């Protein structure tokens, strides 16, 4: 925590991700201290509404508000990692557009550190604009941002999904997002908040050959109705059992069977063009893909029950969600 | 193992001279001849020590420990408070985490998972500072020291550095390079490994075990 004049800068880092926030305060004297983040955060959150007074003495920081008084022992200022300024040039993007794209893509990134490359979101530039891609090997989300340029055509970076989740949280309602992509680090600035993250090194899987140009079977269904049906049916999809979709005719039937517990079924209106089949999916992954789509109606395109299916919004070509089915007897 | 608690002063003479003034300390004399003088704090690190092989001459109130380089550690005993000896027998050694040990075993069986063309020379290759997980040779017959960890952090890179320093003392081995292998290598460890000229490799434990998950995957 650093006070200069009437500005307080709060910086937190775990060496891979750094977030710096600047806010206006009533500063009486300039100074800096390193304090235990969670402890001080808990204290300030617990204080009654109103002004909070923070004073730094030689070996303690006092925090008070109303009749509450806390004192916390600061950590060594000299031991705090030095913060460097980003070197790369800044590109300004509409924050709402980036937030929408992140919301659609980051959900597909893996959280398993065992395959570090899959915990990242690929940002790849081509002549048409920017593409964001994430996958956890069971599903893959691709969002195109035509006309958006943050780096030279042909370049790409891999940004940790964890950092982009935090970015969504700190962006708030700002209108513009500043992006700087360096060789080893990416920096984002939104309002008074700066987020810097190390880039992930490694080769992102070649996902392009997973995206066939056409599928023989196409289901079209209302987004809200499908999400509601999944929400109900998955109550009986316990112990990692999938939800089965029976495709054919003017309806789609969703069923879930958990041995020795029970089963659930629901039928919703749909239009379907293709051969009759039953295909099964992890209900959470299926719902996450449908939820990410910005459209009232969604399409589910399939080859067969063992090949990946593609979810898209009707009339929207800028986003797709590829989902691997689950093998069922 | 002989443990002596004594008020003592210690003088080391060798590459430099060092003196520990009179104070109460623990003197450990291990069965292999190692001598270490400990204060009542500071975790595992002694104040002064002399590694085996060396000779200890007990002159009653003064012990003189001499190593082959003629460095000496002279311990003057002013008052002995406790003096006990116990036969500890052979130590079974540090049991590694099950996954880490199994990972080492699997990589020994399939060194090509680390690098194409790698062949195993020996698993648990002995050195004076402990065994190296795997020592292999690559296609060009260069010796490759491999350190295997479940999580690759900078202390593992430091460990590999020390092993390679030891291996380089044996001129018959020729060129030696290092590879740091883990299921996940932390970014700081990658930077340190690269700065030391080592390769780092992330391996999939499940894949090495030949596990085929029931779930269908995109990759």
PDB file of C-alpha atoms in Angstrom, chain B residues 81-199:
ATOM      1  CA  UNK B  81      27.642 -31.937  29.896  1.00  0.00           C
ATOM      2  CA  UNK B  82      26.522 -35.086  28.119  1.00  0.00           C
ATOM      3  CA  UNK B  83      28.212 -37.788  26.066  1.00  0.00           C
ATOM      4  CA  UNK B  84      26.144 -40.587  24.564  1.00  0.00           C
ATOM      5  CA  UNK B  85      26.746 -43.082  21.785  1.00  0.00           C
ATOM      6  CA  UNK B  86      24.164 -45.187  19.959  1.00  0.00           C
ATOM      7  CA  UNK B  87      24.394 -47.658  17.098  1.00  0.00           C
ATOM      8  CA  UNK B  88      21.818 -46.482  14.545  1.00  0.00           C
ATOM      9  CA  UNK B  89      22.409 -49.158  11.902  1.00  0.00           C
ATOM     10  CA  UNK B  90      21.740 -48.762   8.185  1.00  0.00           C
ATOM     11  CA  UNK B  91      19.237 -46.094   7.235  1.00  0.00           C
ATOM     12  CA  UNK B  92      16.516 -47.059   4.739  1.00  0.00           C
ATOM     13  CA  UNK B  93      16.846 -43.619   3.060  1.00  0.00           C
ATOM     14  CA  UNK B  94      14.304 -40.979   2.213  1.00  0.00           C
ATOM     15  CA  UNK B  95      11.055 -42.394   0.881  1.00  0.00           C
ATOM     16  CA  UNK B  96       9.967 -40.204  -2.002  1.00  0.00           C
ATOM     17  CA  UNK B  97       6.406 -39.259  -2.658  1.00  0.00           C
ATOM     18  CA  UNK B  98       4.705 -42.255  -4.294  1.00  0.00           C
ATOM     19  CA  UNK B  99       3.857 -40.448  -7.529  1.00  0.00           C
ATOM     20  CA  UNK B 100       7.369 -38.985  -7.839  1.00  0.00           C
ATOM     21  CA  UNK B 101       9.056 -42.338  -7.316  1.00  0.00           C
ATOM     22  CA  UNK B 102       6.677 -43.997  -9.767  1.00  0.00           C
ATOM     23  CA  UNK B 103       7.243 -41.207 -12.271  1.00  0.00           C
ATOM     24  CA  UNK B 104      10.988 -41.817 -12.050  1.00  0.00           C
ATOM     25  CA  UNK B 105      10.423 -45.547 -12.556  1.00  0.00           C
ATOM     26  CA  UNK B 106       8.171 -44.970 -15.582  1.00  0.00           C
ATOM     27  CA  UNK B 107      10.621 -42.537 -17.169  1.00  0.00           C
ATOM     28  CA  UNK B 108      13.472 -44.987 -16.603  1.00  0.00           C
ATOM     29  CA  UNK B 109      11.429 -47.509 -18.578  1.00  0.00           C
ATOM     30  CA  UNK B 110      10.549 -44.952 -21.296  1.00  0.00           C
ATOM     31  CA  UNK B 111      13.315 -42.312 -21.468  1.00  0.00           C
ATOM     32  CA  UNK B 112      12.117 -41.416 -24.986  1.00  0.00           C
ATOM     33  CA  UNK B 113       9.148 -39.745 -23.258  1.00  0.00           C
ATOM     34  CA  UNK B 114      11.687 -37.151 -22.057  1.00  0.00           C
ATOM     35  CA  UNK B 115      13.516 -36.802 -25.328  1.00  0.00           C
ATOM     36  CA  UNK B 116      13.600 -38.779 -28.557  1.00  0.00           C
ATOM     37  CA  UNK B 117      16.744 -40.913 -28.788  1.00  0.00           C
ATOM     38  CA  UNK B 118      17.482 -40.959 -25.059  1.00  0.00           C
ATOM     39  CA  UNK B 119      18.702 -44.275 -23.595  1.00  0.00           C
ATOM     40  CA  UNK B 120      19.042 -45.032 -19.903  1.00  0.00           C
ATOM     41  CA  UNK B 121      22.514 -45.503 -18.403  1.00  0.00           C
ATOM     42  CA  UNK B 122      21.391 -45.889 -14.821  1.00  0.00           C
ATOM     43  CA  UNK B 123      18.538 -45.016 -12.508  1.00  0.00           C
ATOM     44  CA  UNK B 124      19.579 -43.524  -9.105  1.00  0.00           C
ATOM     45  CA  UNK B 125      23.079 -42.844 -10.427  1.00  0.00           C
ATOM     46  CA  UNK B 126      25.303 -42.472  -7.348  1.00  0.00           C
ATOM     47  CA  UNK B 127      27.282 -39.310  -6.586  1.00  0.00           C
ATOM     48  CA  UNK B 128      28.950 -38.086  -3.393  1.00  0.00           C
ATOM     49  CA  UNK B 129      26.032 -35.736  -2.722  1.00  0.00           C
ATOM     50  CA  UNK B 130      23.265 -38.214  -3.437  1.00  0.00           C
ATOM     51  CA  UNK B 131      21.855 -40.211  -6.332  1.00  0.00           C
ATOM     52  CA  UNK B 132      20.805 -38.582  -9.609  1.00  0.00           C
ATOM     53  CA  UNK B 133      17.321 -39.733 -10.613  1.00  0.00           C
ATOM     54  CA  UNK B 134      18.301 -40.811 -14.128  1.00  0.00           C
ATOM     55  CA  UNK B 135      21.495 -40.655 -16.119  1.00  0.00           C
ATOM     56  CA  UNK B 136      21.000 -41.247 -19.836  1.00  0.00           C
ATOM     57  CA  UNK B 137      22.863 -40.794 -23.103  1.00  0.00           C
ATOM     58  CA  UNK B 138      21.377 -38.993 -26.091  1.00  0.00           C
ATOM     59  CA  UNK B 139      21.686 -39.856 -29.793  1.00  0.00           C
ATOM     60  CA  UNK B 140      25.082 -38.139 -29.982  1.00  0.00           C
ATOM     61  CA  UNK B 141      26.274 -40.121 -26.911  1.00  0.00           C
ATOM     62  CA  UNK B 142      26.281 -37.044 -24.646  1.00  0.00           C
ATOM     63  CA  UNK B 143      25.588 -37.798 -20.987  1.00  0.00           C
ATOM     64  CA  UNK B 144      22.225 -36.397 -19.877  1.00  0.00           C
ATOM     65  CA  UNK B 145      21.478 -35.978 -16.158  1.00  0.00           C
ATOM     66  CA  UNK B 146      17.735 -36.008 -15.472  1.00  0.00           C
ATOM     67  CA  UNK B 147      16.105 -34.695 -12.308  1.00  0.00           C
ATOM     68  CA  UNK B 148      12.498 -35.839 -11.890  1.00  0.00           C
ATOM     69  CA  UNK B 149       9.961 -33.986  -9.750  1.00  0.00           C
ATOM     70  CA  UNK B 150       6.215 -34.121  -9.442  1.00  0.00           C
ATOM     71  CA  UNK B 151       6.072 -30.319  -9.291  1.00  0.00           C
ATOM     72  CA  UNK B 152       9.016 -28.585 -10.911  1.00  0.00           C
ATOM     73  CA  UNK B 153      10.184 -25.723  -8.721  1.00  0.00           C
ATOM     74  CA  UNK B 154      13.454 -23.825  -8.500  1.00  0.00           C
ATOM     75  CA  UNK B 155      14.919 -25.992  -5.742  1.00  0.00           C
ATOM     76  CA  UNK B 156      14.780 -28.923  -8.165  1.00  0.00           C
ATOM     77  CA  UNK B 157      16.777 -26.915 -10.708  1.00  0.00           C
ATOM     78  CA  UNK B 158      19.332 -26.068  -8.007  1.00  0.00           C
ATOM     79  CA  UNK B 159      19.567 -29.770  -7.181  1.00  0.00           C
ATOM     80  CA  UNK B 160      20.198 -30.648 -10.829  1.00  0.00           C
ATOM     81  CA  UNK B 161      22.887 -27.928 -10.971  1.00  0.00           C
ATOM     82  CA  UNK B 162      24.716 -29.481  -8.017  1.00  0.00           C
ATOM     83  CA  UNK B 163      24.528 -32.976  -9.538  1.00  0.00           C
ATOM     84  CA  UNK B 164      25.948 -31.794 -12.849  1.00  0.00           C
ATOM     85  CA  UNK B 165      28.798 -30.047 -11.026  1.00  0.00           C
ATOM     86  CA  UNK B 166      29.608 -33.387  -9.388  1.00  0.00           C
ATOM     87  CA  UNK B 167      29.380 -35.333 -12.658  1.00  0.00           C
ATOM     88  CA  UNK B 168      31.730 -32.862 -14.366  1.00  0.00           C
ATOM     89  CA  UNK B 169      34.434 -33.832 -11.864  1.00  0.00           C
ATOM     90  CA  UNK B 170      34.550 -37.167 -13.697  1.00  0.00           C
ATOM     91  CA  UNK B 171      36.324 -36.242 -16.939  1.00  0.00           C
ATOM     92  CA  UNK B 172      35.665 -39.700 -18.427  1.00  0.00           C
ATOM     93  CA  UNK B 173      32.000 -38.815 -18.894  1.00  0.00           C
ATOM     94  CA  UNK B 174      32.710 -36.102 -21.495  1.00  0.00           C
ATOM     95  CA  UNK B 175      30.077 -33.442 -22.148  1.00  0.00           C
ATOM     96  CA  UNK B 176      27.167 -33.437 -19.738  1.00  0.00           C
ATOM     97  CA  UNK B 177      23.852 -31.666 -20.002  1.00  0.00           C
ATOM     98  CA  UNK B 178      20.825 -31.499 -17.766  1.00  0.00           C
ATOM     99  CA  UNK B 179      17.096 -32.031 -18.245  1.00  0.00           C
ATOM    100  CA  UNK B 180      14.567 -31.055 -15.603  1.00  0.00           C
ATOM    101  CA  UNK B 181      11.397 -33.175 -15.785  1.00  0.00           C
ATOM    102  CA  UNK B 182       8.133 -32.686 -13.936  1.00  0.00           C
ATOM    103  CA  UNK B 183       4.396 -33.034 -14.403  1.00  0.00           C
ATOM    104  CA  UNK B 184       4.261 -29.245 -14.117  1.00  0.00           C
ATOM    105  CA  UNK B 185       7.265 -26.927 -14.282  1.00  0.00           C
ATOM    106  CA  UNK B 186       6.662 -23.596 -12.537  1.00  0.00           C
ATOM    107  CA  UNK B 187       7.481 -20.465 -14.560  1.00  0.00           C
ATOM    108  CA  UNK B 188      10.335 -19.441 -12.217  1.00  0.00           C
ATOM    109  CA  UNK B 189      11.859 -22.911 -12.548  1.00  0.00           C
ATOM    110  CA  UNK B 190      11.624 -22.708 -16.350  1.00  0.00           C
ATOM    111  CA  UNK B 191      13.490 -19.399 -16.341  1.00  0.00           C
ATOM    112  CA  UNK B 192      16.171 -20.704 -13.968  1.00  0.00           C
ATOM    113  CA  UNK B 193      16.574 -23.970 -15.889  1.00  0.00           C
ATOM    114  CA  UNK B 194      16.977 -22.135 -19.186  1.00  0.00           C
ATOM    115  CA  UNK B 195      19.464 -19.695 -17.629  1.00  0.00           C
ATOM    116  CA  UNK B 196      21.553 -22.691 -16.493  1.00  0.00           C
ATOM    117  CA  UNK B 197      21.411 -24.199 -19.985  1.00  0.00           C
ATOM    118  CA  UNK B 198      19.064 -27.054 -19.001  1.00  0.00           C
ATOM    119  CA  UNK B 199      16.034 -28.276 -20.909  1.00  0.00           C
TER     120      UNK B 199
END
